[in-house]
mmCIF file of C-alpha atoms in Angstrom:
data_model
loop_
_atom_site.group_PDB
_atom_site.id
_atom_site.type_symbol
_atom_site.label_atom_id
_atom_site.label_comp_id
_atom_site.label_asym_id
_atom_site.label_seq_id
_atom_site.Cartn_x
_atom_site.Cartn_y
_atom_site.Cartn_z
ATOM 1 C CA MET A 1 14.537 12.385 10.812
ATOM 2 C CA ILE A 2 17.335 10.286 9.341
ATOM 3 C CA ALA A 3 17.325 8.581 5.945
ATOM 4 C CA VAL A 4 18.794 5.092 5.633
ATOM 5 C CA GLY A 5 19.564 3.990 2.072
ATOM 6 C CA ILE A 6 20.439 0.346 1.436
ATOM 7 C CA ASP A 7 21.867 -1.055 -1.794
ATOM 8 C CA VAL A 8 21.110 -4.777 -1.632
ATOM 9 C CA SER A 9 23.243 -7.505 -3.159
ATOM 10 C CA LYS A 10 23.809 -11.191 -2.552
ATOM 11 C CA SER A 11 25.011 -12.031 0.995
ATOM 12 C CA LYS A 12 25.776 -8.371 1.840
ATOM 13 C CA SER A 13 24.382 -4.863 1.483
ATOM 14 C CA THR A 14 25.828 -1.364 1.473
ATOM 15 C CA VAL A 15 24.226 1.104 3.905
ATOM 16 C CA SER A 16 24.351 4.918 3.954
ATOM 17 C CA ILE A 17 22.716 7.170 6.545
ATOM 18 C CA LEU A 18 21.898 10.878 6.048
ATOM 19 C CA ASN A 19 20.723 13.502 8.517
ATOM 20 C CA GLY A 20 17.562 15.509 7.940
ATOM 21 C CA ASP A 21 19.574 18.397 6.458
ATOM 22 C CA GLY A 22 21.234 16.116 3.876
ATOM 23 C CA SER A 23 24.575 15.814 5.600
ATOM 24 C CA ILE A 24 26.191 12.409 5.903
ATOM 25 C CA ARG A 25 25.635 10.823 9.289
ATOM 26 C CA ALA A 26 27.334 7.521 8.448
ATOM 27 C CA LYS A 27 29.500 6.979 5.383
ATOM 28 C CA PRO A 28 28.638 3.941 3.228
ATOM 29 C CA PHE A 29 29.543 0.687 4.968
ATOM 30 C CA ASP A 30 28.883 -2.995 4.236
ATOM 31 C CA VAL A 31 26.573 -5.188 6.283
ATOM 32 C CA HIS A 32 26.701 -8.928 5.723
ATOM 33 C CA HIS A 33 23.437 -10.854 5.906
ATOM 34 C CA VAL A 34 24.261 -12.628 9.144
ATOM 35 C CA ALA A 35 22.459 -12.345 12.464
ATOM 36 C CA ASP A 36 25.163 -10.428 14.344
ATOM 37 C CA GLU A 37 25.702 -7.688 11.769
ATOM 38 C CA LEU A 38 21.999 -7.249 11.033
ATOM 39 C CA GLN A 39 21.266 -6.908 14.754
ATOM 40 C CA ALA A 40 24.089 -4.354 15.076
ATOM 41 C CA LEU A 41 22.523 -2.306 12.253
ATOM 42 C CA VAL A 42 19.094 -2.449 13.904
ATOM 43 C CA ASP A 43 20.557 -1.400 17.266
ATOM 44 C CA TYR A 44 22.427 1.517 15.657
ATOM 45 C CA ILE A 45 19.241 2.823 14.010
ATOM 46 C CA LYS A 46 17.243 2.443 17.219
ATOM 47 C CA ARG A 47 19.835 4.408 19.202
ATOM 48 C CA THR A 48 19.329 7.498 17.057
ATOM 49 C CA SER A 49 17.143 10.176 18.574
ATOM 50 C CA GLU A 50 15.275 10.867 15.301
ATOM 51 C CA PRO A 51 12.681 8.727 13.494
ATOM 52 C CA PRO A 52 14.240 6.740 10.614
ATOM 53 C CA THR A 53 13.096 6.359 7.017
ATOM 54 C CA ILE A 54 14.602 3.121 5.712
ATOM 55 C CA LEU A 55 14.540 2.583 1.949
ATOM 56 C CA MET A 56 15.831 -0.253 -0.239
ATOM 57 C CA GLU A 57 15.129 -1.965 -3.544
ATOM 58 C CA PRO A 58 13.446 -5.407 -3.588
ATOM 59 C CA THR A 59 16.245 -7.380 -5.254
ATOM 60 C CA SER A 60 15.005 -10.915 -5.974
ATOM 61 C CA HIS A 61 15.108 -12.741 -2.608
ATOM 62 C CA TYR A 62 18.356 -11.103 -1.457
ATOM 63 C CA HIS A 63 16.573 -8.358 0.502
ATOM 64 C CA TYR A 64 14.547 -10.790 2.632
ATOM 65 C CA PRO A 65 17.093 -11.036 5.514
ATOM 66 C CA LEU A 66 17.108 -7.246 5.903
ATOM 67 C CA LEU A 67 13.349 -7.031 5.572
ATOM 68 C CA LYS A 68 12.866 -9.683 8.228
ATOM 69 C CA ALA A 69 15.296 -8.005 10.631
ATOM 70 C CA PHE A 70 13.581 -4.596 10.306
ATOM 71 C CA THR A 71 10.014 -5.899 10.573
ATOM 72 C CA GLU A 72 10.829 -8.000 13.634
ATOM 73 C CA ALA A 73 12.401 -4.908 15.230
ATOM 74 C CA GLU A 74 9.266 -2.886 14.325
ATOM 75 C CA LEU A 75 11.260 -0.416 12.267
ATOM 76 C CA PRO A 76 9.426 1.168 9.293
ATOM 77 C CA VAL A 77 11.016 0.031 6.028
ATOM 78 C CA CYS A 78 9.980 1.062 2.524
ATOM 79 C CA LEU A 79 10.581 -0.690 -0.792
ATOM 80 C CA ILE A 80 11.083 1.167 -4.064
ATOM 81 C CA ASN A 81 10.832 -0.119 -7.586
ATOM 82 C CA PRO A 82 14.369 -0.472 -9.035
ATOM 83 C CA TYR A 83 13.251 1.157 -12.294
ATOM 84 C CA GLN A 84 11.961 4.176 -10.389
ATOM 85 C CA MET A 85 15.300 4.443 -8.611
ATOM 86 C CA LYS A 86 17.129 4.190 -11.928
ATOM 87 C CA LYS A 87 15.102 7.069 -13.425
ATOM 88 C CA TYR A 88 15.868 9.120 -10.308
ATOM 89 C CA GLY A 89 19.587 8.523 -10.862
ATOM 90 C CA ASP A 90 19.303 9.616 -14.510
ATOM 91 C CA THR A 91 18.835 13.211 -13.328
ATOM 92 C CA GLU A 92 22.495 13.332 -12.273
ATOM 93 C CA LEU A 93 25.038 14.740 -14.716
ATOM 94 C CA ARG A 94 27.823 12.418 -13.605
ATOM 95 C CA LYS A 95 26.376 8.929 -13.532
ATOM 96 C CA ALA A 96 28.720 7.033 -11.246
ATOM 97 C CA LYS A 97 27.780 3.383 -10.547
ATOM 98 C CA THR A 98 29.137 1.816 -7.377
ATOM 99 C CA ASP A 99 27.426 0.171 -4.406
ATOM 100 C CA LYS A 100 28.451 3.060 -2.166
ATOM 101 C CA ARG A 101 27.148 5.659 -4.592
ATOM 102 C CA ASP A 102 23.905 3.735 -5.068
ATOM 103 C CA SER A 103 23.276 3.548 -1.317
ATOM 104 C CA LEU A 104 23.804 7.318 -1.008
ATOM 105 C CA ARG A 105 21.430 7.902 -3.918
ATOM 106 C CA ILE A 106 18.765 5.747 -2.272
ATOM 107 C CA ALA A 107 19.203 7.632 1.020
ATOM 108 C CA GLN A 108 18.858 10.974 -0.802
ATOM 109 C CA TYR A 109 15.645 9.747 -2.426
ATOM 110 C CA ALA A 110 14.320 8.661 0.970
ATOM 111 C CA LEU A 111 15.082 12.121 2.342
ATOM 112 C CA GLU A 112 13.440 13.991 -0.533
ATOM 113 C CA LYS A 113 10.395 11.729 -0.993
ATOM 114 C CA SER A 114 9.752 10.664 2.606
ATOM 115 C CA TYR A 115 6.252 12.181 2.470
ATOM 116 C CA SER A 116 5.209 9.816 -0.362
ATOM 117 C CA LEU A 117 6.863 6.582 0.805
ATOM 118 C CA ILE A 118 4.571 3.875 2.187
ATOM 119 C CA PRO A 119 6.045 1.508 4.821
ATOM 120 C CA TYR A 120 6.066 -2.178 4.004
ATOM 121 C CA THR A 121 3.373 -4.238 5.705
ATOM 122 C CA PRO A 122 3.687 -8.047 5.681
ATOM 123 C CA GLN A 123 0.852 -9.652 3.756
ATOM 124 C CA ASP A 124 -1.207 -12.444 5.150
ATOM 125 C CA GLN A 125 0.817 -15.664 5.117
ATOM 126 C CA LYS A 126 -1.690 -17.320 2.784
ATOM 127 C CA TYR A 127 -1.033 -14.768 0.059
ATOM 128 C CA GLU A 128 2.705 -15.147 0.515
ATOM 129 C CA ASP A 129 2.410 -18.944 0.268
ATOM 130 C CA LEU A 130 0.276 -18.708 -2.869
ATOM 131 C CA ARG A 131 2.749 -16.359 -4.539
ATOM 132 C CA PHE A 132 5.664 -18.628 -3.615
ATOM 133 C CA LEU A 133 3.875 -21.710 -4.964
ATOM 134 C CA SER A 134 2.888 -19.835 -8.115
ATOM 135 C CA ARG A 135 6.547 -19.145 -8.923
ATOM 136 C CA GLN A 136 7.490 -22.753 -8.132
ATOM 137 C CA TYR A 137 4.700 -23.992 -10.396
ATOM 138 C CA SER A 138 6.020 -21.823 -13.225
ATOM 139 C CA GLN A 139 9.484 -23.325 -12.804
ATOM 140 C CA ARG A 140 8.126 -26.880 -12.920
ATOM 141 C CA ILE A 141 6.197 -26.108 -16.102
ATOM 142 C CA SER A 142 9.363 -24.670 -17.662
ATOM 143 C CA THR A 143 11.238 -27.863 -16.799
ATOM 144 C CA LEU A 144 8.388 -29.923 -18.239
ATOM 145 C CA THR A 145 8.441 -27.955 -21.488
ATOM 146 C CA VAL A 146 12.188 -28.476 -21.940
ATOM 147 C CA ALA A 147 11.856 -32.211 -21.217
ATOM 148 C CA LYS A 148 9.034 -32.574 -23.759
ATOM 149 C CA VAL A 149 11.043 -30.797 -26.456
ATOM 150 C CA GLN A 150 14.038 -33.038 -25.797
ATOM 151 C CA LEU A 151 11.869 -36.176 -25.887
ATOM 152 C CA LEU A 152 10.215 -35.197 -29.171
ATOM 153 C CA SER A 153 13.620 -34.456 -30.668
ATOM 154 C CA LEU A 154 14.833 -37.948 -29.749
ATOM 155 C CA LEU A 155 11.666 -39.551 -31.127
ATOM 156 C CA ASP A 156 12.308 -37.913 -34.490
ATOM 157 C CA GLU A 157 15.459 -40.036 -34.702
ATOM 158 C CA THR A 158 14.373 -43.295 -33.091
ATOM 159 C CA MET A 159 10.653 -43.432 -33.944
ATOM 160 C CA PRO A 160 9.938 -40.856 -36.666
ATOM 161 C CA GLY A 161 6.234 -40.100 -37.015
ATOM 162 C CA ILE A 162 5.081 -41.869 -33.850
ATOM 163 C CA THR A 163 3.567 -38.687 -32.383
ATOM 164 C CA THR A 164 1.165 -38.424 -35.339
ATOM 165 C CA ILE A 165 -0.460 -41.654 -34.131
ATOM 166 C CA LEU A 166 0.168 -41.502 -30.378
ATOM 167 C CA PRO A 167 0.170 -37.846 -29.254
ATOM 168 C CA LEU A 168 2.172 -36.747 -26.234
ATOM 169 C CA LYS A 169 -0.379 -36.038 -23.488
ATOM 170 C CA SER A 170 1.698 -35.085 -20.492
ATOM 171 C CA ARG A 171 -1.259 -33.891 -18.376
ATOM 172 C CA ASP A 172 -1.873 -37.532 -17.384
ATOM 173 C CA PRO A 173 1.512 -39.257 -17.743
ATOM 174 C CA ASP A 174 0.403 -42.547 -16.165
ATOM 175 C CA ASN A 175 -2.258 -43.027 -18.857
ATOM 176 C CA CYS A 176 -0.438 -41.463 -21.824
ATOM 177 C CA VAL A 177 -0.156 -44.273 -24.384
ATOM 178 C CA LEU A 178 2.946 -42.751 -25.985
ATOM 179 C CA LEU A 179 4.840 -42.577 -22.695
ATOM 180 C CA ARG A 180 3.810 -46.154 -21.827
ATOM 181 C CA PHE A 181 4.844 -47.257 -25.296
ATOM 182 C CA ILE A 182 8.304 -45.726 -24.885
ATOM 183 C CA LYS A 183 8.796 -46.673 -21.262
ATOM 184 C CA ARG A 184 7.642 -50.289 -21.375
ATOM 185 C CA PHE A 185 7.520 -51.385 -24.988
ATOM 186 C CA ILE A 186 10.525 -49.722 -26.556
ATOM 187 C CA LYS A 187 12.568 -50.411 -23.435
ATOM 188 C CA ARG A 188 12.029 -54.094 -24.231
ATOM 189 C CA PHE A 189 12.339 -54.006 -28.014
ATOM 190 C CA LYS A 190 14.763 -51.025 -28.219
ATOM 191 C CA SER A 191 13.783 -49.536 -31.614
ATOM 192 C CA PHE A 192 11.597 -49.643 -34.723
ATOM 193 C CA ASP A 193 14.212 -51.883 -36.322
ATOM 194 C CA VAL A 194 13.689 -54.626 -33.744
ATOM 195 C CA ILE A 195 9.900 -54.310 -34.082
ATOM 196 C CA ARG A 196 10.260 -54.750 -37.818
ATOM 197 C CA LYS A 197 12.018 -58.058 -37.190
ATOM 198 C CA MET A 198 9.342 -59.233 -34.729
ATOM 199 C CA GLY A 199 6.623 -59.599 -37.271
ATOM 200 C CA LYS A 200 3.109 -58.244 -37.410
ATOM 201 C CA THR A 201 1.310 -60.799 -35.241
ATOM 202 C CA ARG A 202 3.765 -60.759 -32.366
ATOM 203 C CA PHE A 203 3.872 -56.964 -32.324
ATOM 204 C CA LEU A 204 0.098 -56.547 -32.311
ATOM 205 C CA ASP A 205 -0.309 -59.074 -29.491
ATOM 206 C CA SER A 206 2.295 -57.254 -27.384
ATOM 207 C CA TYR A 207 0.741 -53.873 -28.170
ATOM 208 C CA GLN A 208 -2.738 -55.009 -27.096
ATOM 209 C CA VAL A 209 -1.333 -56.121 -23.739
ATOM 210 C CA LEU A 210 0.294 -52.686 -23.358
ATOM 211 C CA VAL A 211 -2.846 -50.614 -23.996
ATOM 212 C CA LYS A 212 -5.264 -52.845 -22.116
ATOM 213 C CA LYS A 213 -4.963 -50.821 -18.899
ATOM 214 C CA THR A 214 -5.033 -47.352 -20.463
ATOM 215 C CA LYS A 215 -8.074 -45.077 -20.510
ATOM 216 C CA ASP A 216 -7.660 -44.277 -24.214
ATOM 217 C CA ARG A 217 -10.405 -46.340 -25.841
ATOM 218 C CA PHE A 218 -9.036 -45.661 -29.323
ATOM 219 C CA ALA A 219 -5.483 -46.770 -28.529
ATOM 220 C CA GLY A 220 -6.144 -50.439 -29.320
ATOM 221 C CA SER A 221 -7.097 -49.684 -32.925
ATOM 222 C CA LYS A 222 -3.833 -47.859 -33.579
ATOM 223 C CA GLY A 223 -1.561 -50.909 -33.415
ATOM 224 C CA LEU A 224 -1.817 -51.654 -37.130
ATOM 225 C CA ALA A 225 -1.107 -48.016 -38.035
ATOM 226 C CA ILE A 226 1.996 -48.090 -35.837
ATOM 227 C CA TYR A 227 3.248 -51.287 -37.489
ATOM 228 C CA GLU A 228 2.749 -49.777 -40.950
ATOM 229 C CA LEU A 229 4.692 -46.734 -39.763
ATOM 230 C CA VAL A 230 7.486 -49.020 -38.548
ATOM 231 C CA LEU A 231 7.735 -50.660 -41.991
ATOM 232 C CA ASN A 232 7.960 -47.313 -43.812
ATOM 233 C CA SER A 233 10.139 -45.366 -41.356
ATOM 234 C CA VAL A 234 13.822 -44.576 -41.773
ATOM 235 C CA THR A 235 15.453 -44.341 -38.346
ATOM 236 C CA THR A 236 18.665 -42.373 -37.960
ATOM 237 C CA ARG A 237 19.438 -44.069 -34.659
ATOM 238 C CA GLU A 238 19.081 -47.805 -34.983
ATOM 239 C CA GLU A 239 19.151 -50.407 -32.207
ATOM 240 C CA ASN A 240 21.252 -48.527 -29.697
ATOM 241 C CA PRO A 241 21.252 -48.892 -25.882
ATOM 242 C CA LEU A 242 22.367 -45.271 -25.493
ATOM 243 C CA SER A 243 19.306 -43.972 -27.351
ATOM 244 C CA ALA A 244 17.037 -46.198 -25.281
ATOM 245 C CA MET A 245 18.644 -44.929 -22.082
ATOM 246 C CA THR A 246 18.262 -41.236 -22.979
ATOM 247 C CA GLN A 247 14.653 -41.762 -24.100
ATOM 248 C CA ASP A 248 13.881 -43.495 -20.848
ATOM 249 C CA GLN A 249 15.387 -40.578 -18.910
ATOM 250 C CA CYS A 250 13.340 -38.035 -20.878
ATOM 251 C CA VAL A 251 10.151 -39.967 -20.152
ATOM 252 C CA ASP A 252 11.007 -39.952 -16.445
ATOM 253 C CA LEU A 253 11.658 -36.186 -16.584
ATOM 254 C CA VAL A 254 8.322 -35.510 -18.301
ATOM 255 C CA SER A 255 6.411 -37.688 -15.856
ATOM 256 C CA THR A 256 8.187 -36.344 -12.745
ATOM 257 C CA SER A 257 7.872 -32.686 -13.792
ATOM 258 C CA GLN A 258 4.166 -33.033 -14.569
ATOM 259 C CA LYS A 259 3.413 -34.766 -11.282
ATOM 260 C CA ALA A 260 5.427 -32.154 -9.360
ATOM 261 C CA ALA A 261 3.493 -29.341 -11.072
ATOM 262 C CA ASP A 262 0.164 -31.065 -10.337
ATOM 263 C CA GLU A 263 1.096 -31.498 -6.678
ATOM 264 C CA ILE A 264 1.969 -27.806 -6.343
ATOM 265 C CA ASN A 265 -1.258 -26.796 -8.083
ATOM 266 C CA LEU A 266 -3.243 -29.006 -5.704
ATOM 267 C CA GLN A 267 -1.675 -27.297 -2.693
ATOM 268 C CA MET A 268 -2.447 -23.909 -4.244
ATOM 269 C CA ARG A 269 -6.108 -24.845 -4.650
ATOM 270 C CA ILE A 270 -6.310 -26.029 -1.046
ATOM 271 C CA ILE A 271 -4.976 -22.677 0.190
ATOM 272 C CA ALA A 272 -7.037 -20.587 -2.248
ATOM 273 C CA GLU A 273 -10.327 -22.252 -1.304
ATOM 274 C CA THR A 274 -10.018 -20.814 2.220
ATOM 275 C CA MET A 275 -10.142 -17.242 0.852
ATOM 276 C CA PRO A 276 -13.514 -15.572 0.144
ATOM 277 C CA GLU A 277 -12.333 -13.783 -3.011
ATOM 278 C CA TYR A 278 -11.319 -17.075 -4.626
ATOM 279 C CA LYS A 279 -14.980 -18.019 -5.047
ATOM 280 C CA VAL A 280 -15.498 -14.767 -6.924
ATOM 281 C CA LEU A 281 -12.498 -15.397 -9.146
ATOM 282 C CA ARG A 282 -13.405 -19.033 -9.757
ATOM 283 C CA SER A 283 -16.951 -18.089 -10.788
ATOM 284 C CA MET A 284 -15.663 -15.895 -13.632
ATOM 285 C CA ALA A 285 -15.655 -17.456 -17.091
ATOM 286 C CA GLY A 286 -12.266 -18.675 -18.324
ATOM 287 C CA VAL A 287 -10.810 -19.198 -14.833
ATOM 288 C CA GLY A 288 -10.226 -22.836 -13.907
ATOM 289 C CA ASP A 289 -8.528 -24.789 -11.158
ATOM 290 C CA ARG A 290 -5.092 -24.033 -12.603
ATOM 291 C CA LEU A 291 -5.332 -20.318 -13.413
ATOM 292 C CA GLY A 292 -7.481 -19.330 -10.412
ATOM 293 C CA PRO A 293 -4.872 -19.925 -7.676
ATOM 294 C CA ILE A 294 -2.124 -18.439 -9.857
ATOM 295 C CA ILE A 295 -4.024 -15.177 -10.421
ATOM 296 C CA LEU A 296 -4.991 -14.956 -6.753
ATOM 297 C CA GLY A 297 -1.410 -15.566 -5.650
ATOM 298 C CA GLU A 298 0.030 -12.954 -8.023
ATOM 299 C CA ILE A 299 -2.522 -10.298 -7.038
ATOM 300 C CA GLY A 300 -2.245 -10.944 -3.311
ATOM 301 C CA ASP A 301 -4.520 -9.021 -0.954
ATOM 302 C CA ILE A 302 -6.744 -7.027 -3.277
ATOM 303 C CA ARG A 303 -7.560 -4.535 -0.514
ATOM 304 C CA ARG A 304 -4.159 -2.915 -1.013
ATOM 305 C CA PHE A 305 -5.364 -1.476 -4.370
ATOM 306 C CA HIS A 306 -7.531 1.621 -4.317
ATOM 307 C CA SER A 307 -9.247 0.877 -7.641
ATOM 308 C CA GLY A 308 -9.456 -1.488 -10.586
ATOM 309 C CA LYS A 309 -7.260 0.951 -12.473
ATOM 310 C CA ALA A 310 -4.521 0.505 -9.873
ATOM 311 C CA LEU A 311 -4.839 -3.275 -10.224
ATOM 312 C CA ASN A 312 -4.334 -2.965 -13.977
ATOM 313 C CA ALA A 313 -1.300 -0.783 -13.377
ATOM 314 C CA TYR A 314 0.113 -3.457 -11.065
ATOM 315 C CA ALA A 315 -0.300 -5.983 -13.890
ATOM 316 C CA GLY A 316 1.483 -3.632 -16.306
ATOM 317 C CA ASN A 317 -1.687 -3.468 -18.391
ATOM 318 C CA ASP A 318 -2.269 0.276 -18.144
ATOM 319 C CA ALA A 319 -1.640 2.762 -20.960
ATOM 320 C CA PRO A 320 -0.331 5.993 -19.370
ATOM 321 C CA PRO A 321 -1.521 9.190 -21.104
ATOM 322 C CA TYR A 322 0.892 11.115 -23.324
ATOM 323 C CA GLN A 323 -0.010 14.733 -24.032
ATOM 324 C CA SER A 324 2.051 17.820 -24.794
ATOM 325 C CA GLY A 325 0.691 21.191 -25.928
ATOM 326 C CA GLN A 326 -1.811 20.577 -28.710
ATOM 327 C CA PHE A 327 -0.707 16.974 -29.169
ATOM 328 C CA GLU A 328 -2.503 14.121 -27.449
ATOM 329 C CA SER A 329 -1.565 10.550 -28.313
ATOM 330 C CA ARG A 330 -4.433 8.311 -29.432
ATOM 331 C CA ASN A 331 -2.349 5.187 -30.065
ATOM 332 C CA ARG A 332 -0.864 4.251 -26.704
ATOM 333 C CA HIS A 333 0.687 0.942 -25.704
ATOM 334 C CA ILE A 334 0.436 -0.821 -22.356
ATOM 335 C CA SER A 335 3.306 0.005 -20.006
ATOM 336 C CA LYS A 336 4.378 -3.609 -19.245
ATOM 337 C CA ARG A 337 5.853 -2.198 -16.029
ATOM 338 C CA GLY A 338 4.210 -4.540 -13.609
ATOM 339 C CA ASN A 339 3.742 -8.192 -12.759
ATOM 340 C CA PRO A 340 4.420 -10.233 -15.939
ATOM 341 C CA ALA A 341 3.217 -13.486 -14.349
ATOM 342 C CA LEU A 342 -0.187 -11.935 -13.583
ATOM 343 C CA ARG A 343 -0.409 -10.454 -17.076
ATOM 344 C CA LYS A 344 0.408 -13.835 -18.649
ATOM 345 C CA ALA A 345 -2.178 -15.702 -16.532
ATOM 346 C CA CYS A 346 -4.883 -13.184 -17.432
ATOM 347 C CA PHE A 347 -3.967 -13.473 -21.117
ATOM 348 C CA GLU A 348 -4.510 -17.241 -20.811
ATOM 349 C CA VAL A 349 -7.971 -16.487 -19.419
ATOM 350 C CA MET A 350 -8.708 -14.549 -22.619
ATOM 351 C CA GLN A 351 -7.562 -17.521 -24.688
ATOM 352 C CA ALA A 352 -9.879 -19.783 -22.666
ATOM 353 C CA LEU A 353 -12.782 -17.419 -23.337
ATOM 354 C CA LYS A 354 -12.104 -17.602 -27.067
ATOM 355 C CA LEU A 355 -12.263 -21.397 -26.887
ATOM 356 C CA THR A 356 -15.355 -21.742 -24.671
ATOM 357 C CA LYS A 357 -17.284 -18.742 -26.109
ATOM 358 C CA PRO A 358 -19.585 -17.978 -23.121
ATOM 359 C CA GLN A 359 -22.279 -15.802 -24.712
ATOM 360 C CA ASP A 360 -23.471 -14.303 -21.411
ATOM 361 C CA ASP A 361 -20.034 -13.277 -20.114
ATOM 362 C CA PRO A 362 -19.360 -9.489 -20.206
ATOM 363 C CA VAL A 363 -15.610 -9.927 -20.699
ATOM 364 C CA TYR A 364 -16.103 -12.206 -23.720
ATOM 365 C CA LEU A 365 -18.662 -9.843 -25.235
ATOM 366 C CA PHE A 366 -16.272 -6.935 -24.708
ATOM 367 C CA LEU A 367 -13.510 -8.979 -26.354
ATOM 368 C CA LEU A 368 -15.720 -9.624 -29.397
ATOM 369 C CA LYS A 369 -16.602 -5.944 -29.567
ATOM 370 C CA LYS A 370 -12.925 -4.963 -29.727
ATOM 371 C CA GLU A 371 -12.250 -7.542 -32.433
ATOM 372 C CA GLN A 372 -15.202 -6.252 -34.462
ATOM 373 C CA GLU A 373 -13.759 -2.744 -34.171
ATOM 374 C CA GLY A 374 -10.697 -4.028 -36.014
ATOM 375 C CA LYS A 375 -8.328 -4.217 -33.059
ATOM 376 C CA GLN A 376 -5.290 -6.435 -33.468
ATOM 377 C CA TYR A 377 -5.199 -9.860 -31.793
ATOM 378 C CA ASN A 378 -3.050 -8.897 -28.805
ATOM 379 C CA VAL A 379 -4.639 -5.457 -28.448
ATOM 380 C CA ALA A 380 -8.116 -6.954 -28.153
ATOM 381 C CA LYS A 381 -6.914 -9.572 -25.668
ATOM 382 C CA MET A 382 -5.235 -7.026 -23.392
ATOM 383 C CA ALA A 383 -8.323 -4.825 -23.532
ATOM 384 C CA GLY A 384 -10.234 -7.883 -22.340
ATOM 385 C CA VAL A 385 -7.696 -8.350 -19.532
ATOM 386 C CA ASN A 386 -8.334 -4.743 -18.469
ATOM 387 C CA LYS A 387 -12.076 -5.407 -18.320
ATOM 388 C CA PHE A 388 -11.542 -8.726 -16.512
ATOM 389 C CA LEU A 389 -9.407 -7.190 -13.742
ATOM 390 C CA ARG A 390 -11.806 -4.292 -13.217
ATOM 391 C CA ILE A 391 -14.791 -6.628 -12.859
ATOM 392 C CA TYR A 392 -12.887 -8.921 -10.521
ATOM 393 C CA TYR A 393 -11.793 -5.980 -8.367
ATOM 394 C CA ALA A 394 -15.365 -4.691 -8.000
ATOM 395 C CA ARG A 395 -16.830 -8.109 -7.185
ATOM 396 C CA ALA A 396 -14.033 -9.106 -4.809
ATOM 397 C CA MET A 397 -14.172 -5.838 -2.863
ATOM 398 C CA GLU A 398 -17.936 -6.170 -2.506
ATOM 399 C CA THR A 399 -17.552 -9.721 -1.216
ATOM 400 C CA LEU A 400 -14.845 -8.733 1.288
ATOM 401 C CA LYS A 401 -16.953 -5.844 2.620
ATOM 402 C CA GLN A 402 -19.745 -8.289 3.402
ATOM 403 C CA GLN A 403 -17.441 -10.498 5.494
#
């Protein structure tokens, strides 16, 4: 056999090839991620008379061109966790760090551990699409969070205290009274200072017209409280077209980001509903229309895990044993070496269980048991996540076997 080690970077990769006896067959050379050079690399590997073991690290999305070229050519390619490769390199006395040296190190690992490497198999396209949309959804929510913080910061200067009367409800931006108030009302009257000059009657009449089409049935009764707030507020940014412009932009960002996130989540639900295991996941307490597709997308095809314990390890929620001689650790922490997005989504499920309190749910009862034992907040929650993933694995595998 030959071992092909690839150190991946942006737009190019460094490749080293070793013979079965460890000798260098091809010194490290660069391959740019373009069709001609990738095809030349594939042809070179195919021309060898020995079966290849191709190994590389999954580096963000930079390894996708190589992965696509090898899978289309039906060449077996394996992926290794970068942290695992780093620990392998720590065994060397002289820790050189160059792309050439890294590619040789990866090839040596492929040669030594070829018996334990598992070739990459493309997942079903639905799982890949769900995972992609899950990451895009997370980015939209991050953008939304930043926009909301910026908007609230501006409101502290232009309309101090307004959020105590009209809360910011970004989940439904078209019917959020605060966003309508800023977008349509303040855009016309600019600031609290102008409202103060309008007078009580004129302001209340204008406000009633504004809230007439909203779904908030209590919004109409808040006009007087807002006017009293206007009279007592001290604005640090008075009537200023620049402040009005930036507020208007922040409102647009909040509204656009929320609608973009909702659209992505809708597409995720449409894809997830075609999968049999989604019904199992959706039937579990604490999992709603938002978290269900995210968890399913981050887990992928559950049949690739041999047990619920392996699924927990993939989420980074396992606590590896630590024992030496007569010592055996009783206070172990979760590894956190896994999928942080999956771990975060499952933690949100635990928070939902604490809010809804389903008395017949085994995960919630287990969570209460851990809290009664005196476990810390996060420790009890992650123990609940462990139970949740094990139950989901068992139910999903049973459902898939019946298909």
